[in-house]
Short mmCIF file of C-alpha atoms in Angstrom, two decimals:
data_model
loop_
_atom_site.label_atom_id
_atom_site.label_comp_id
_atom_site.label_asym_id
_atom_site.label_seq_id
_atom_site.Cartn_x
_atom_site.Cartn_y
_atom_site.Cartn_z
CA UNK A 569 -32.64 -114.37 -84.07
CA UNK A 570 -35.15 -112.58 -81.74
CA UNK A 571 -34.13 -111.22 -78.48
CA UNK A 572 -36.37 -113.83 -76.79
CA UNK A 573 -34.67 -116.64 -78.69
CA UNK A 574 -31.28 -115.10 -77.81
CA UNK A 575 -32.14 -114.97 -74.15
CA UNK A 576 -33.33 -118.69 -74.10
CA UNK A 577 -30.15 -119.70 -75.77
CA UNK A 578 -28.11 -117.94 -73.04
CA UNK A 579 -30.22 -119.43 -70.26
CA UNK A 580 -29.53 -122.93 -71.66
CA UNK A 581 -25.72 -122.52 -71.52
CA UNK A 582 -24.03 -124.61 -69.00
CA UNK A 583 -21.21 -122.05 -68.56
CA UNK A 584 -21.95 -118.96 -66.45
CA UNK A 585 -22.46 -115.73 -68.67
CA UNK A 586 -22.55 -112.18 -67.67
CA UNK A 587 -23.31 -109.27 -70.03
CA UNK A 588 -22.71 -105.66 -69.43
CA UNK A 589 -23.26 -102.39 -71.44
CA UNK A 590 -20.65 -100.06 -72.58
CA UNK A 591 -20.53 -98.30 -69.18
CA UNK A 592 -19.78 -101.62 -67.51
CA UNK A 593 -23.07 -102.01 -65.80
CA UNK A 594 -24.78 -105.54 -65.59
CA UNK A 595 -27.45 -106.15 -68.08
CA UNK A 596 -27.96 -109.84 -67.68
CA UNK A 597 -26.70 -113.00 -66.24
CA UNK A 598 -27.86 -116.57 -67.01
CA UNK A 599 -29.01 -119.16 -64.24
CA UNK A 600 -25.53 -120.87 -64.28
CA UNK A 601 -23.92 -117.50 -63.40
CA UNK A 602 -26.56 -116.91 -60.68
CA UNK A 603 -25.58 -120.23 -59.06
CA UNK A 604 -21.94 -119.36 -59.41
CA UNK A 605 -21.88 -115.79 -58.16
CA UNK A 606 -24.73 -116.12 -55.56
CA UNK A 607 -26.72 -113.05 -57.18
CA UNK A 608 -30.14 -113.34 -58.85
CA UNK A 609 -30.69 -111.43 -62.06
CA UNK A 610 -32.97 -108.77 -60.46
CA UNK A 611 -30.50 -108.04 -57.79
CA UNK A 612 -27.54 -107.62 -60.03
CA UNK A 613 -29.08 -105.94 -63.09
CA UNK A 614 -27.94 -102.18 -63.21
CA UNK A 615 -25.23 -102.66 -60.71
CA UNK A 616 -21.55 -101.86 -61.76
CA UNK A 617 -19.47 -104.86 -62.74
CA UNK A 618 -16.95 -103.70 -60.19
CA UNK A 619 -19.16 -104.97 -57.47
CA UNK A 620 -17.86 -108.36 -58.42
CA UNK A 621 -14.23 -107.45 -58.27
CA UNK A 622 -11.81 -107.44 -55.40
CA UNK A 623 -10.60 -103.86 -54.79
CA UNK A 624 -7.14 -104.70 -55.99
CA UNK A 625 -8.34 -105.62 -59.35
CA UNK A 626 -10.57 -102.67 -60.09
CA UNK A 627 -7.96 -100.98 -62.34
CA UNK A 628 -4.83 -101.84 -64.42
CA UNK A 629 -2.53 -99.10 -65.91
CA UNK A 630 -5.35 -96.65 -65.36
CA UNK A 631 -7.82 -98.92 -67.17
CA UNK A 632 -10.86 -100.69 -65.73
CA UNK A 633 -10.76 -104.46 -65.52
CA UNK A 634 -12.94 -105.08 -68.49
CA UNK A 635 -11.24 -102.44 -70.73
CA UNK A 636 -7.89 -103.96 -69.83
CA UNK A 637 -9.02 -107.36 -70.95
CA UNK A 638 -10.68 -106.08 -74.03
CA UNK A 639 -7.47 -104.44 -74.93
CA UNK A 640 -5.39 -107.67 -74.71
CA UNK A 641 -7.91 -109.98 -76.62
CA UNK A 642 -5.55 -110.14 -79.57
CA UNK A 643 -2.56 -111.08 -77.37
CA UNK A 644 -4.66 -113.70 -75.45
CA UNK A 645 -5.75 -115.33 -78.93
CA UNK A 646 -9.04 -116.37 -77.23
CA UNK A 647 -7.47 -117.98 -74.22
CA UNK A 648 -9.23 -117.27 -70.86
CA UNK A 649 -7.60 -115.23 -68.14
CA UNK A 650 -7.39 -116.71 -64.59
CA UNK A 651 -8.47 -114.06 -61.97
CA UNK A 652 -10.49 -113.75 -58.80
CA UNK A 653 -14.09 -112.56 -58.55
CA UNK A 654 -16.31 -112.04 -55.53
CA UNK A 655 -19.41 -114.12 -54.64
CA UNK A 656 -22.23 -112.22 -52.96
CA UNK A 657 -21.21 -111.77 -49.33
CA UNK A 658 -17.44 -111.24 -49.97
CA UNK A 659 -15.74 -114.65 -50.45
CA UNK A 660 -13.24 -114.63 -53.32
CA UNK A 661 -13.16 -117.42 -55.92
CA UNK A 662 -10.64 -118.03 -58.66
CA UNK A 663 -12.12 -118.24 -62.14
CA UNK A 664 -11.14 -118.39 -65.83
CA UNK A 665 -12.74 -115.40 -67.59
CA UNK A 666 -13.11 -115.00 -71.33
CA UNK A 667 -14.27 -111.46 -72.47
CA UNK A 668 -15.76 -110.16 -75.73
CA UNK A 669 -17.63 -107.14 -77.02
CA UNK A 670 -20.03 -106.21 -79.85
CA UNK A 671 -21.91 -103.19 -81.08
CA UNK A 672 -20.68 -99.64 -81.61
CA UNK A 673 -20.08 -96.93 -79.10
CA UNK A 674 -23.44 -96.09 -77.27
CA UNK A 675 -24.79 -99.58 -77.94
CA UNK A 676 -21.73 -101.62 -77.03
CA UNK A 677 -22.31 -105.02 -75.23
CA UNK A 678 -19.54 -106.61 -73.13
CA UNK A 679 -19.86 -110.43 -72.44
CA UNK A 680 -17.89 -112.52 -69.99
CA UNK A 681 -17.94 -116.36 -69.95
CA UNK A 682 -16.86 -117.59 -66.47
CA UNK A 683 -15.57 -120.99 -65.63
CA UNK A 684 -14.13 -122.55 -62.55
CA UNK A 685 -10.62 -123.78 -63.21
CA UNK A 686 -9.65 -127.41 -62.91
CA UNK A 687 -8.69 -128.32 -59.30
CA UNK A 688 -5.45 -129.54 -60.71
CA UNK A 689 -4.36 -127.59 -63.70
CA UNK A 690 -2.27 -129.29 -66.43
CA UNK A 691 0.99 -127.24 -66.40
CA UNK A 692 2.13 -129.09 -69.56
CA UNK A 693 -0.24 -126.87 -71.66
CA UNK A 694 0.48 -123.24 -72.82
CA UNK A 695 0.24 -121.03 -69.72
CA UNK A 696 -2.74 -118.84 -69.06
CA UNK A 697 -2.43 -115.09 -68.19
CA UNK A 698 -3.10 -114.55 -64.47
CA UNK A 699 -4.06 -111.14 -62.98
CA UNK A 700 -2.79 -110.21 -59.56
CA UNK A 701 -2.80 -107.27 -57.36
CA UNK A 702 0.57 -105.92 -58.41
CA UNK A 703 1.69 -107.32 -61.63
CA UNK A 704 0.16 -109.16 -64.69
CA UNK A 705 2.60 -111.46 -66.22
CA UNK A 706 2.52 -114.98 -67.83
CA UNK A 707 4.12 -116.76 -65.03
CA UNK A 708 3.08 -120.20 -63.67
CA UNK A 709 4.93 -122.19 -60.98
CA UNK A 710 5.76 -125.73 -61.71
CA UNK A 711 3.68 -128.31 -59.88
CA UNK A 712 5.51 -129.93 -57.03
CA UNK A 713 5.86 -133.62 -56.35
CA UNK A 714 3.57 -133.31 -53.37
CA UNK A 715 0.91 -131.71 -55.39
CA UNK A 716 1.29 -134.26 -58.08
CA UNK A 717 0.81 -137.20 -55.51
CA UNK A 718 -2.13 -135.28 -54.12
CA UNK A 719 -3.65 -134.94 -57.54
CA UNK A 720 -3.17 -138.64 -58.25
CA UNK A 721 -4.77 -139.70 -54.97
CA UNK A 722 -7.79 -137.25 -55.51
CA UNK A 723 -8.50 -138.31 -59.00
CA UNK A 724 -8.00 -142.08 -58.71
CA UNK A 725 -9.41 -142.64 -55.26
CA UNK A 726 -12.01 -145.50 -55.28
CA UNK A 727 -14.43 -143.08 -53.56
CA UNK A 728 -16.14 -139.93 -54.63
CA UNK A 729 -14.48 -136.91 -53.21
CA UNK A 730 -15.73 -133.33 -53.15
CA UNK A 731 -14.84 -129.93 -51.66
CA UNK A 732 -17.21 -127.10 -51.02
CA UNK A 733 -17.14 -123.54 -49.53
CA UNK A 734 -19.21 -121.85 -47.00
CA UNK A 735 -21.75 -120.67 -49.50
CA UNK A 736 -21.98 -123.82 -49.93
CA UNK A 737 -20.87 -124.21 -53.49
CA UNK A 738 -19.26 -127.25 -54.90
CA UNK A 739 -15.73 -126.19 -55.79
CA UNK A 740 -14.07 -129.49 -56.75
CA UNK A 741 -14.84 -133.18 -57.20
CA UNK A 742 -13.29 -136.23 -58.70
CA UNK A 743 -14.53 -138.47 -61.58
CA UNK A 744 -15.73 -141.17 -59.25
CA UNK A 745 -18.09 -138.70 -57.74
CA UNK A 746 -19.16 -137.45 -61.16
CA UNK A 747 -20.04 -141.28 -62.10
CA UNK A 748 -22.11 -141.72 -58.92
CA UNK A 749 -24.19 -138.71 -59.75
CA UNK A 750 -24.54 -139.48 -63.42
CA UNK A 751 -23.85 -135.87 -64.60
CA UNK A 752 -20.87 -133.93 -66.03
CA UNK A 753 -18.24 -132.20 -63.93
CA UNK A 754 -19.09 -128.97 -65.76
CA UNK A 755 -22.74 -129.21 -64.62
CA UNK A 756 -21.66 -130.20 -60.94
CA UNK A 757 -18.79 -127.53 -60.34
CA UNK A 758 -20.57 -124.34 -59.00
CA UNK A 759 -23.70 -126.30 -57.83
CA UNK A 760 -25.12 -124.95 -54.51
CA UNK A 761 -25.43 -128.01 -52.34
CA UNK A 762 -28.57 -126.65 -50.66
CA UNK A 763 -30.27 -126.87 -53.96
CA UNK A 764 -30.15 -130.64 -53.73
CA UNK A 765 -33.46 -132.57 -53.19
CA UNK A 766 -32.13 -134.79 -50.51
CA UNK A 767 -32.98 -133.30 -47.00
CA UNK A 768 -30.49 -135.74 -45.46
CA UNK A 769 -27.63 -134.49 -47.66
CA UNK A 770 -28.46 -130.81 -46.99
CA UNK A 771 -28.70 -131.66 -43.34
CA UNK A 772 -25.23 -132.99 -43.52
CA UNK A 773 -23.89 -129.84 -45.30
CA UNK A 774 -25.47 -127.54 -42.72
CA UNK A 775 -23.84 -129.69 -39.98
CA UNK A 776 -20.48 -129.26 -41.59
CA UNK A 777 -20.86 -125.52 -41.93
CA UNK A 778 -21.61 -125.44 -38.19
CA UNK A 779 -18.33 -127.28 -37.60
CA UNK A 780 -19.57 -130.82 -36.99
CA UNK A 781 -18.89 -134.00 -38.83
CA UNK A 782 -21.97 -135.73 -40.58
CA UNK A 783 -22.89 -139.12 -41.86
CA UNK A 784 -25.48 -140.32 -44.31
CA UNK A 785 -26.43 -143.61 -45.70
CA UNK A 786 -29.39 -144.19 -48.12
CA UNK A 787 -30.54 -143.71 -51.77
CA UNK A 788 -29.66 -140.54 -53.48
CA UNK A 789 -31.41 -139.22 -56.54
CA UNK A 790 -29.23 -136.96 -58.61
CA UNK A 791 -30.85 -133.57 -59.35
CA UNK A 792 -29.48 -133.24 -62.99
CA UNK A 793 -30.01 -136.85 -64.13
CA UNK A 794 -32.48 -138.39 -61.88
CA UNK A 795 -30.17 -141.40 -61.29
CA UNK A 796 -30.84 -143.23 -58.04
CA UNK A 797 -27.77 -144.55 -56.17
CA UNK A 798 -27.40 -146.05 -52.90
CA UNK A 799 -24.60 -144.33 -51.12
CA UNK A 800 -22.86 -143.94 -47.89
CA UNK A 801 -21.29 -140.54 -47.34
CA UNK A 802 -19.14 -138.77 -44.59
CA UNK A 803 -18.66 -135.04 -44.45
CA UNK A 804 -16.14 -133.07 -42.34
CA UNK A 805 -15.56 -129.35 -41.91
CA UNK A 806 -12.34 -127.50 -43.11
CA UNK A 807 -10.87 -124.82 -40.69
CA UNK A 808 -8.63 -122.01 -41.54
CA UNK A 809 -5.75 -120.69 -39.27
CA UNK A 810 -8.12 -118.75 -37.08
CA UNK A 811 -10.29 -121.93 -36.38
CA UNK A 812 -13.08 -120.75 -38.60
CA UNK A 813 -14.99 -123.00 -40.96
CA UNK A 814 -14.15 -122.14 -44.51
CA UNK A 815 -15.87 -125.00 -46.17
CA UNK A 816 -16.07 -128.70 -46.17
CA UNK A 817 -15.11 -132.07 -47.72
CA UNK A 818 -17.07 -135.21 -48.35
CA UNK A 819 -16.30 -138.83 -49.10
CA UNK A 820 -18.96 -140.69 -51.09
CA UNK A 821 -19.17 -144.39 -51.51
CA UNK A 822 -21.36 -146.17 -53.96
CA UNK A 823 -22.78 -149.12 -52.07
CA UNK A 824 -24.73 -150.75 -54.77
CA UNK A 825 -22.54 -153.84 -54.80
CA UNK A 826 -22.69 -154.10 -51.01
CA UNK A 827 -26.43 -153.78 -51.08
CA UNK A 828 -26.68 -156.55 -53.66
CA UNK A 829 -24.21 -158.72 -51.82
CA UNK A 830 -26.35 -158.08 -48.51
CA UNK A 831 -29.40 -159.01 -50.42
CA UNK A 832 -27.70 -162.18 -51.80
CA UNK A 833 -26.62 -163.03 -48.26
CA UNK A 834 -30.15 -162.58 -47.03
CA UNK A 835 -31.57 -164.83 -49.70
CA UNK A 836 -28.89 -167.55 -48.92
CA UNK A 837 -29.72 -167.21 -45.26
CA UNK A 838 -33.40 -167.52 -45.81
CA UNK A 839 -32.90 -170.60 -48.21
CA UNK A 840 -30.63 -172.21 -45.50
CA UNK A 841 -33.37 -171.58 -42.96
CA UNK A 842 -35.97 -173.00 -45.18
CA UNK A 843 -33.81 -176.08 -45.88
CA UNK A 844 -33.24 -176.56 -42.07
CA UNK A 845 -36.99 -176.21 -41.62
CA UNK A 846 -37.71 -178.65 -44.45
CA UNK A 847 -35.14 -181.14 -42.96
CA UNK A 848 -36.68 -180.93 -39.44
CA UNK A 849 -40.22 -181.26 -40.81
CA UNK A 850 -39.06 -184.27 -42.90
CA UNK A 851 -37.34 -185.97 -39.87
CA UNK A 852 -40.60 -185.34 -37.83
CA UNK A 853 -42.67 -186.89 -40.65
CA UNK A 854 -40.20 -189.73 -41.36
CA UNK A 855 -40.01 -190.60 -37.63
CA UNK A 856 -43.85 -190.60 -37.33
CA UNK A 857 -44.25 -192.61 -40.62
CA UNK A 858 -41.61 -195.23 -39.82
CA UNK A 859 -42.91 -195.76 -36.26
CA UNK A 860 -46.61 -196.07 -37.46
CA UNK A 861 -46.12 -199.62 -39.08
CA UNK A 862 -43.45 -200.64 -36.56
CA UNK A 863 -45.41 -200.44 -33.39
CA UNK A 864 -48.42 -202.59 -34.60
CA UNK A 865 -45.99 -204.95 -36.28
CA UNK A 866 -44.05 -205.48 -33.09
CA UNK A 867 -47.31 -206.08 -31.19
CA UNK A 868 -48.57 -208.74 -33.65
CA UNK A 869 -45.14 -210.44 -33.76
CA UNK A 870 -45.24 -210.56 -29.88
CA UNK A 871 -48.71 -212.03 -29.98
CA UNK A 872 -47.72 -214.71 -32.49
CA UNK A 873 -44.62 -215.47 -30.33
CA UNK A 874 -46.87 -216.05 -27.33
CA UNK A 875 -49.23 -218.26 -29.19
CA UNK A 876 -46.51 -220.37 -30.56
CA UNK A 877 -44.96 -220.86 -27.08
CA UNK A 878 -48.32 -221.93 -25.78
CA UNK A 879 -48.74 -224.18 -28.79
CA UNK A 880 -52.05 -222.35 -29.74
CA UNK A 881 -53.35 -222.07 -33.21
CA UNK A 882 -52.06 -219.02 -35.22
CA UNK A 883 -54.74 -216.59 -36.55
CA UNK A 884 -54.06 -215.97 -40.26
CA UNK A 885 -55.42 -212.45 -39.77
CA UNK A 886 -52.38 -211.60 -37.57
CA UNK A 887 -49.99 -212.76 -40.21
CA UNK A 888 -51.80 -210.85 -42.93
CA UNK A 889 -51.71 -207.49 -40.87
CA UNK A 890 -48.03 -208.06 -40.06
CA UNK A 891 -47.35 -208.46 -43.78
CA UNK A 892 -49.17 -205.28 -44.56
CA UNK A 893 -47.20 -203.35 -42.12
CA UNK A 894 -44.03 -204.71 -43.53
CA UNK A 895 -45.05 -203.84 -47.05
CA UNK A 896 -45.71 -200.24 -45.91
CA UNK A 897 -42.34 -200.03 -44.15
CA UNK A 898 -40.61 -201.33 -47.10
CA UNK A 899 -42.41 -198.82 -49.44
CA UNK A 900 -41.25 -196.00 -47.11
CA UNK A 901 -37.66 -197.07 -47.16
CA UNK A 902 -37.76 -197.65 -50.98
CA UNK A 903 -38.98 -193.99 -51.38
CA UNK A 904 -36.11 -192.84 -49.37
CA UNK A 905 -33.71 -194.84 -51.35
CA UNK A 906 -35.34 -193.69 -54.68
CA UNK A 907 -35.17 -190.05 -53.67
CA UNK A 908 -31.43 -190.38 -52.82
CA UNK A 909 -30.78 -192.15 -56.19
CA UNK A 910 -32.50 -189.32 -58.08
CA UNK A 911 -30.37 -186.79 -56.34
CA UNK A 912 -27.27 -188.64 -57.11
CA UNK A 913 -28.43 -189.35 -60.71
CA UNK A 914 -28.34 -193.00 -60.20
CA UNK A 915 -32.07 -194.05 -60.59
CA UNK A 916 -31.87 -196.87 -63.06
CA UNK A 917 -34.70 -197.17 -65.74
CA UNK A 918 -35.01 -200.41 -68.04
CA UNK A 919 -37.04 -199.48 -71.09
CA UNK A 920 -38.79 -201.91 -73.15
CA UNK A 921 -41.92 -201.98 -75.48
CA UNK A 922 -45.01 -202.48 -73.26
CA UNK A 923 -48.77 -201.91 -73.14
CA UNK A 924 -49.73 -199.13 -70.75
CA UNK A 925 -53.33 -200.29 -70.48
CA UNK A 926 -52.10 -203.65 -69.14
CA UNK A 927 -49.97 -201.78 -66.49
CA UNK A 928 -52.99 -199.82 -65.28
CA UNK A 929 -55.34 -202.65 -65.02
CA UNK A 930 -52.68 -204.62 -63.06
CA UNK A 931 -52.29 -201.68 -60.64
CA UNK A 932 -55.97 -201.35 -60.12
CA UNK A 933 -56.38 -205.14 -59.30
CA UNK A 934 -53.70 -204.81 -56.74
CA UNK A 935 -55.58 -201.80 -55.13
CA UNK A 936 -58.54 -204.02 -54.08
CA UNK A 937 -57.23 -204.54 -50.51
CA UNK A 938 -56.63 -200.71 -50.05
CA UNK A 939 -59.79 -199.46 -51.71
CA UNK A 940 -62.05 -199.80 -48.59
CA UNK A 941 -65.41 -198.11 -49.32
CA UNK A 942 -64.13 -196.12 -52.25
CA UNK A 943 -65.43 -196.74 -55.80
CA UNK A 944 -62.94 -196.77 -58.71
CA UNK A 945 -64.37 -196.09 -62.06
CA UNK A 946 -61.96 -196.92 -64.96
CA UNK A 947 -62.61 -195.74 -68.59
CA UNK A 948 -60.78 -198.27 -70.88
CA UNK A 949 -59.07 -197.16 -74.05
CA UNK A 950 -60.64 -198.01 -77.21
CA UNK A 951 -57.47 -199.91 -78.45
CA UNK A 952 -54.18 -201.17 -76.91
CA UNK A 953 -51.92 -198.21 -75.82
CA UNK A 954 -48.19 -199.21 -76.70
CA UNK A 955 -45.39 -197.14 -75.27
CA UNK A 956 -41.67 -197.71 -74.48
CA UNK A 957 -41.01 -197.60 -70.92
CA UNK A 958 -39.90 -199.27 -67.59
CA UNK A 959 -43.07 -201.36 -66.44
CA UNK A 960 -41.96 -201.46 -62.72
CA UNK A 961 -41.24 -197.71 -62.61
CA UNK A 962 -44.54 -196.70 -64.37
CA UNK A 963 -46.52 -199.19 -62.19
CA UNK A 964 -44.85 -197.31 -59.28
CA UNK A 965 -46.15 -193.83 -60.59
CA UNK A 966 -49.76 -195.11 -61.31
CA UNK A 967 -49.83 -196.83 -57.86
CA UNK A 968 -48.69 -193.45 -56.15
CA UNK A 969 -51.44 -191.49 -57.85
CA UNK A 970 -54.15 -193.92 -56.98
CA UNK A 971 -52.92 -194.24 -53.35
CA UNK A 972 -52.97 -190.42 -53.03
CA UNK A 973 -56.46 -190.24 -54.53
CA UNK A 974 -57.75 -192.78 -52.09
CA UNK A 975 -55.97 -191.28 -49.23
CA UNK A 976 -57.28 -187.70 -49.66
CA UNK A 977 -60.83 -188.57 -50.58
CA UNK A 978 -63.80 -189.29 -48.39
CA UNK A 979 -64.41 -193.11 -47.73
CA UNK A 980 -67.61 -193.24 -49.86
CA UNK A 981 -66.42 -191.24 -52.85
CA UNK A 982 -65.47 -192.26 -56.28
CA UNK A 983 -61.92 -192.26 -57.96
CA UNK A 984 -62.16 -191.99 -61.75
CA UNK A 985 -59.26 -193.32 -63.91
CA UNK A 986 -59.18 -192.62 -67.64
CA UNK A 987 -56.63 -193.85 -70.19
CA UNK A 988 -56.79 -192.84 -73.79
CA UNK A 989 -54.57 -191.57 -76.74
CA UNK A 990 -54.17 -187.93 -77.76
CA UNK A 991 -52.25 -187.55 -80.95
CA UNK A 992 -48.84 -188.96 -80.44
CA UNK A 993 -49.47 -189.35 -76.58
CA UNK A 994 -51.09 -191.66 -74.17
CA UNK A 995 -52.84 -189.62 -71.54
CA UNK A 996 -53.65 -191.11 -68.15
CA UNK A 997 -55.88 -189.17 -65.67
CA UNK A 998 -56.62 -189.96 -61.95
CA UNK A 999 -59.42 -187.70 -60.52
CA UNK A 1000 -60.67 -187.66 -56.91
CA UNK A 1001 -63.31 -185.93 -54.90
CA UNK A 1002 -60.89 -184.96 -52.01
CA UNK A 1003 -59.65 -181.99 -50.22
CA UNK A 1004 -58.03 -180.36 -53.25
CA UNK A 1005 -54.82 -178.36 -53.37
CA UNK A 1006 -54.18 -174.62 -52.89
CA UNK A 1007 -53.69 -173.04 -56.29
CA UNK A 1008 -50.37 -171.20 -55.14
CA UNK A 1009 -48.91 -174.55 -54.04
CA UNK A 1010 -49.76 -176.77 -57.13
CA UNK A 1011 -46.33 -175.94 -58.83
CA UNK A 1012 -44.55 -176.94 -55.55
CA UNK A 1013 -46.34 -180.19 -55.28
CA UNK A 1014 -43.68 -182.22 -57.18
CA UNK A 1015 -40.84 -180.88 -55.21
CA UNK A 1016 -38.96 -183.18 -52.69
CA UNK A 1017 -40.46 -183.41 -49.16
CA UNK A 1018 -43.20 -180.90 -50.00
CA UNK A 1019 -46.63 -181.29 -48.49
CA UNK A 1020 -49.49 -178.76 -49.14
CA UNK A 1021 -50.32 -176.54 -46.09
CA UNK A 1022 -53.92 -178.04 -45.88
CA UNK A 1023 -52.51 -181.53 -45.23
CA UNK A 1024 -52.34 -182.73 -41.72
CA UNK A 1025 -49.21 -184.81 -40.84
CA UNK A 1026 -51.14 -186.92 -38.36
CA UNK A 1027 -54.38 -187.48 -40.49
CA UNK A 1028 -52.61 -188.10 -43.80
CA UNK A 1029 -49.50 -190.18 -43.82
CA UNK A 1030 -46.51 -190.08 -46.37
CA UNK A 1031 -42.97 -188.51 -46.63
CA UNK A 1032 -43.74 -186.02 -49.50
CA UNK A 1033 -41.56 -188.10 -51.90
CA UNK A 1034 -44.09 -190.09 -54.05
CA UNK A 1035 -44.91 -187.22 -56.50
CA UNK A 1036 -41.16 -186.10 -56.64
CA UNK A 1037 -40.15 -189.51 -57.58
CA UNK A 1038 -43.06 -189.91 -60.12
CA UNK A 1039 -42.19 -186.55 -61.86
CA UNK A 1040 -38.54 -187.82 -62.27
CA UNK A 1041 -39.72 -191.14 -63.77
CA UNK A 1042 -42.38 -189.51 -66.17
CA UNK A 1043 -39.92 -186.85 -67.43
CA UNK A 1044 -37.28 -189.51 -68.01
CA UNK A 1045 -39.81 -191.28 -70.23
CA UNK A 1046 -40.13 -188.06 -72.20
CA UNK A 1047 -43.42 -187.21 -70.73
CA UNK A 1048 -45.14 -184.70 -68.51
CA UNK A 1049 -47.02 -184.94 -65.16
CA UNK A 1050 -49.29 -182.07 -63.90
CA UNK A 1051 -52.31 -181.50 -61.65
CA UNK A 1052 -55.56 -179.48 -61.85
CA UNK A 1053 -57.23 -178.88 -58.60
CA UNK A 1054 -59.65 -176.73 -56.56
CA UNK A 1055 -59.89 -176.42 -52.83
CA UNK A 1056 -62.65 -178.62 -51.46
CA UNK A 1057 -63.63 -180.10 -54.88
CA UNK A 1058 -60.82 -182.62 -55.57
CA UNK A 1059 -57.89 -183.02 -57.80
CA UNK A 1060 -57.07 -184.44 -61.25
CA UNK A 1061 -53.55 -185.75 -61.89
CA UNK A 1062 -52.39 -186.16 -65.49
CA UNK A 1063 -49.59 -188.18 -67.02
CA UNK A 1064 -48.66 -187.81 -70.69
CA UNK A 1065 -46.22 -190.38 -72.11
CA UNK A 1066 -45.18 -190.64 -75.93
CA UNK A 1067 -46.61 -193.56 -77.87
CA UNK A 1068 -44.20 -196.26 -79.18
CA UNK A 1069 -44.51 -195.13 -82.82
CA UNK A 1070 -43.11 -191.51 -82.13
CA UNK A 1071 -39.52 -190.57 -81.45
CA UNK A 1072 -39.46 -187.26 -79.53
CA UNK A 1073 -42.86 -185.88 -79.48
CA UNK A 1074 -43.91 -182.79 -77.36
CA UNK A 1075 -46.22 -183.66 -74.37
CA UNK A 1076 -49.84 -182.01 -74.69
CA UNK A 1077 -50.48 -178.86 -72.72
CA UNK A 1078 -52.50 -179.34 -69.48
CA UNK A 1079 -56.25 -179.54 -70.43
CA UNK A 1080 -59.21 -181.35 -69.13
CA UNK A 1081 -59.49 -184.62 -71.13
CA UNK A 1082 -62.68 -185.81 -72.86
CA UNK A 1083 -63.38 -189.18 -71.04
CA UNK A 1084 -65.42 -192.09 -72.38
CA UNK A 1085 -67.99 -193.97 -70.43
CA UNK A 1086 -66.53 -195.14 -67.15
CA UNK A 1087 -66.50 -198.70 -66.28
CA UNK A 1088 -66.86 -199.42 -62.63
CA UNK A 1089 -64.20 -201.74 -61.04
CA UNK A 1090 -65.51 -203.62 -58.06
#
């Protein structure tokens, strides 16, 4: 392996690494060691390793720190030694150190792998040698009940917990915090918090080091993993006996679930507000629609009553108009009842073999009184169209489509009706030359109480229930109903119903039908 390859390998190590020559002068430290010790490679190269040692640890039994550790490698059997090193600027930190050497005298290389000890060491494992100012023995104090309780709270808290010093380097964190950031604890411990990409978090850390509490809520993008997590964070300073800040602690809460719950509550609130708006609109429209036939009906009945009292002859026109208003009023009430039955699943259908072409012709004949100046062109099918359905309900669907076509079309325009057979289906179309329907509202047209935004309540009557009821009837016949429309250029409604000879065919896709020669109905 070349020296460059070896350098790249050491740079990629997650654990901090320091290399010295035989004279114990620093030759190299990798980026992880730079973050941990607070020194950069150019600043520390050529400096004695003792620069990183507290004065009390510079010699042991007449030996330097490194020579002492090298002499005890066999006794340690590869286990790390727990000791203290200095960060740049003076603060001590407790580390686990594993030391090794290679090469001959004159070309010797001493390497040290550094690692922060766990916040709560496992004292059930074989004890680790610990170096102190006076003695170096294999003694470890048993963990107290209080420390055990603190450990359990720290590791199992349903919040992310962290502790950092004044440098500010992350000294400890629990597994919840690790999960939030989406990185490993080994990568996080020793991380300088001012290297984070979040200006808000770094501002909180600076406030804590100045002795103030801090708060942050927002999206955090992890430096190591790029994971984005919505968090709520609270930071507080830690003070020593002299009242000086010696670091800080943080509590991090993952608020993803709360954000989702808030979004769901917002959605439900919007839906409730929309439902209230629809209800209010419907009550306004229903009130207008029900009053419209009642007022003239009441006037005509009063006129008839006066004529009868005076024993004057009764004008048949008054009776005819009164009956028309009663029919309209009954139709509105029936629509309300049908919509209620559909919602409750109680709209009854009575199926029987029937001819759809006869139903269409019967509806067209009944539209004579409502046609006014409109022309209706009907293209007959070449042969009888037999289906299995409910004649009364299908007549209701066809009548609704024709009434809409007449209602939304200019008075002298033409409504074209076509019925033919397409494969296993009967296809009925009703085309008008009216106001058209906005494209983004065509899918909503068959919803209950829906009215397109270009429809005036006062100019065009109706409760917005006819197409809703028609869709339910058609779909329960195994068919499909849809619309093709362009603003200002009219609309064409299609109804596809399975022919009597087929059991469960699939309705055809919405396409413009090829119509035959129209026959005008006068």
